[in-house]
């Protein structure tokens, strides 16, 4: 599989040089590709305790669909910790240190159909697969690596520098255009995510979006935000590919 992925990435570079069209699929992570069963929040709590002496995070912290940078801003505000870039980096170091052990301590999983979809996309030269996630770049690598699917992803947009997920989408689009040509058709780019914020950020960059109800938001709530496609889960790999090629 690693050899196949290497060949695909080489093909992608050639594709960019030829400025040909391709289909790009940008996946969210938590609630879309996998369930980490609360490991991320647990790692945040451990980092707050070890770095700032906060034994328990106060209630009311919103995680769904948000960037890690925005979440940490809220944590500092809620616990009346003056925000600084040094403090931010200290918190991040603690989070990344504790995340692997937290992932091992819970029963997380890759969500239904994801393995098969990623395998099918990786074997089809018409598709390029990336990420559009609020996770830190290093945090995303740790999570995906824990579940054995990190090798499918070589580019994307991440939550290291952005408070707003729309800016993560702009980062991802910029990398797509740099890799595969600035004239790539936006109609050939899909965002796959489980929250209203995934739908909103896709609209912010003018690309298509498939909402999947495997996170905290149900079918009716997601339908109210008018995604281009809506599914309960990703168990139908052939139907997924047919949809994103339409």
Tab-separated table of C-alpha atoms in Angstrom, residues 44-198:
chain	number	residue	atom	x	y	z
A	44	UNK	CA	-6.600	18.977	26.816
A	45	UNK	CA	-7.574	18.364	30.444
A	46	UNK	CA	-4.244	16.678	31.190
A	47	UNK	CA	-2.362	19.516	29.549
A	48	UNK	CA	-4.287	22.145	31.527
A	49	UNK	CA	-3.494	20.236	34.717
A	50	UNK	CA	0.201	19.664	34.016
A	51	UNK	CA	0.946	23.083	32.500
A	52	UNK	CA	-1.429	25.439	34.329
A	53	UNK	CA	-2.592	23.583	37.431
A	54	UNK	CA	-6.230	23.448	36.278
A	55	UNK	CA	-7.543	20.092	37.478
A	56	UNK	CA	-10.896	20.157	35.641
A	57	UNK	CA	-12.064	22.065	32.585
A	58	UNK	CA	-15.207	24.073	33.300
A	59	UNK	CA	-18.407	23.072	31.540
A	60	UNK	CA	-19.485	24.812	28.359
A	61	UNK	CA	-16.467	24.274	26.116
A	62	UNK	CA	-17.638	23.761	22.514
A	63	UNK	CA	-15.455	21.371	20.488
A	64	UNK	CA	-17.544	20.266	17.508
A	65	UNK	CA	-16.264	21.570	14.176
A	66	UNK	CA	-13.927	24.161	15.710
A	67	UNK	CA	-10.204	24.686	15.301
A	68	UNK	CA	-7.805	23.640	18.051
A	69	UNK	CA	-6.495	27.199	18.202
A	70	UNK	CA	-10.010	28.565	18.818
A	71	UNK	CA	-10.669	25.900	21.457
A	72	UNK	CA	-7.489	26.822	23.310
A	73	UNK	CA	-8.405	30.516	23.149
A	74	UNK	CA	-11.703	29.627	24.843
A	75	UNK	CA	-9.968	27.485	27.468
A	76	UNK	CA	-7.694	30.343	28.449
A	77	UNK	CA	-10.598	32.778	28.608
A	78	UNK	CA	-12.854	30.436	30.603
A	79	UNK	CA	-10.116	29.811	33.172
A	80	UNK	CA	-8.984	33.449	33.247
A	81	UNK	CA	-5.508	32.649	31.985
A	82	UNK	CA	-3.994	35.607	30.105
A	83	UNK	CA	-3.467	34.560	26.509
A	84	UNK	CA	0.033	34.747	25.072
A	85	UNK	CA	1.776	32.940	22.253
A	86	UNK	CA	4.190	31.431	24.788
A	87	UNK	CA	1.311	30.116	26.883
A	88	UNK	CA	-0.391	28.835	23.746
A	89	UNK	CA	2.716	26.883	22.721
A	90	UNK	CA	3.090	25.513	26.245
A	91	UNK	CA	-0.489	24.246	26.131
A	92	UNK	CA	0.015	22.718	22.694
A	93	UNK	CA	3.127	20.872	23.803
A	94	UNK	CA	1.221	19.376	26.712
A	95	UNK	CA	-1.723	18.403	24.520
A	96	UNK	CA	0.477	16.662	21.951
A	97	UNK	CA	2.419	14.930	24.721
A	98	UNK	CA	-0.723	13.499	26.341
A	99	UNK	CA	-2.720	12.711	23.181
A	100	UNK	CA	-1.110	9.321	22.341
A	101	UNK	CA	-1.717	7.905	25.833
A	102	UNK	CA	-5.282	9.228	25.827
A	103	UNK	CA	-5.981	7.563	22.486
A	104	UNK	CA	-4.692	4.263	23.882
A	105	UNK	CA	-6.870	4.538	26.988
A	106	UNK	CA	-10.234	4.782	25.185
A	107	UNK	CA	-12.169	2.698	22.665
A	108	UNK	CA	-12.010	4.920	19.613
A	109	UNK	CA	-12.566	3.617	16.103
A	110	UNK	CA	-12.451	4.338	12.402
A	111	UNK	CA	-16.044	5.030	11.373
A	112	UNK	CA	-18.038	2.675	9.112
A	113	UNK	CA	-16.945	2.578	5.470
A	114	UNK	CA	-13.979	4.901	5.888
A	115	UNK	CA	-11.270	2.263	5.373
A	116	UNK	CA	-12.850	1.045	2.144
A	117	UNK	CA	-13.443	4.544	0.775
A	118	UNK	CA	-9.847	5.586	1.439
A	119	UNK	CA	-8.547	2.415	-0.174
A	120	UNK	CA	-10.702	2.896	-3.272
A	121	UNK	CA	-9.723	6.554	-3.620
A	122	UNK	CA	-6.031	5.746	-3.191
A	123	UNK	CA	-6.173	3.223	-6.031
A	124	UNK	CA	-7.921	5.586	-8.455
A	125	UNK	CA	-5.636	8.116	-10.182
A	126	UNK	CA	-8.595	10.448	-10.755
A	127	UNK	CA	-8.719	11.299	-7.035
A	128	UNK	CA	-6.460	13.236	-4.700
A	129	UNK	CA	-7.213	12.964	-0.989
A	130	UNK	CA	-6.458	15.598	1.644
A	131	UNK	CA	-7.636	16.960	4.967
A	132	UNK	CA	-9.685	19.968	6.016
A	133	UNK	CA	-9.625	19.771	9.783
A	134	UNK	CA	-9.599	21.952	12.861
A	135	UNK	CA	-6.920	19.697	14.344
A	136	UNK	CA	-3.353	20.840	14.702
A	137	UNK	CA	-1.187	19.360	11.957
A	138	UNK	CA	0.784	17.266	14.482
A	139	UNK	CA	-2.384	16.319	16.340
A	140	UNK	CA	-4.007	15.141	13.117
A	141	UNK	CA	-0.969	12.978	12.376
A	142	UNK	CA	-1.102	11.426	15.850
A	143	UNK	CA	-4.819	10.635	15.612
A	144	UNK	CA	-4.723	9.256	12.080
A	145	UNK	CA	-1.532	7.323	12.817
A	146	UNK	CA	-3.104	5.719	15.883
A	147	UNK	CA	-5.862	4.330	13.679
A	148	UNK	CA	-3.546	3.359	10.820
A	149	UNK	CA	-4.868	5.741	8.154
A	150	UNK	CA	-2.371	8.610	8.181
A	151	UNK	CA	-0.590	7.405	5.034
A	152	UNK	CA	-3.590	8.283	2.884
A	153	UNK	CA	-3.145	12.027	3.470
A	154	UNK	CA	-0.273	14.245	2.313
A	155	UNK	CA	-1.822	17.740	2.198
A	156	UNK	CA	-4.628	19.863	3.555
A	157	UNK	CA	-5.668	22.686	5.873
A	158	UNK	CA	-5.227	22.550	9.655
A	159	UNK	CA	-6.113	24.427	12.839
A	160	UNK	CA	-2.634	25.560	13.935
A	161	UNK	CA	-2.992	29.215	12.961
A	162	UNK	CA	-6.696	29.886	12.439
A	163	UNK	CA	-9.548	30.694	14.803
A	164	UNK	CA	-12.154	30.417	12.044
A	165	UNK	CA	-12.695	27.189	10.132
A	166	UNK	CA	-13.386	29.185	6.957
A	167	UNK	CA	-9.729	30.245	7.043
A	168	UNK	CA	-8.696	26.603	7.338
A	169	UNK	CA	-10.696	25.984	4.165
A	170	UNK	CA	-8.881	28.831	2.421
A	171	UNK	CA	-5.554	27.321	3.483
A	172	UNK	CA	-6.597	23.937	2.089
A	173	UNK	CA	-7.790	25.459	-1.199
A	174	UNK	CA	-4.516	27.349	-1.615
A	175	UNK	CA	-2.535	24.136	-1.223
A	176	UNK	CA	-4.808	22.299	-3.644
A	177	UNK	CA	-4.264	25.003	-6.257
A	178	UNK	CA	-0.508	25.021	-5.695
A	179	UNK	CA	-0.298	21.250	-6.038
A	180	UNK	CA	-2.741	20.615	-8.849
A	181	UNK	CA	-2.859	23.877	-10.760
A	182	UNK	CA	-4.593	27.176	-10.085
A	183	UNK	CA	-7.157	26.462	-12.790
A	184	UNK	CA	-8.524	23.368	-11.058
A	185	UNK	CA	-12.310	23.422	-11.220
A	186	UNK	CA	-13.908	24.099	-7.837
A	187	UNK	CA	-16.766	21.858	-8.937
A	188	UNK	CA	-14.257	18.985	-8.692
A	189	UNK	CA	-13.444	19.691	-5.050
A	190	UNK	CA	-15.497	18.171	-2.236
A	191	UNK	CA	-15.380	18.765	1.515
A	192	UNK	CA	-16.575	15.814	3.619
A	193	UNK	CA	-17.592	16.680	7.192
A	194	UNK	CA	-20.028	16.086	10.015
A	195	UNK	CA	-20.841	19.591	11.275
A	196	UNK	CA	-22.584	22.750	10.069
A	197	UNK	CA	-19.175	24.452	10.197
A	198	UNK	CA	-17.876	21.986	7.600
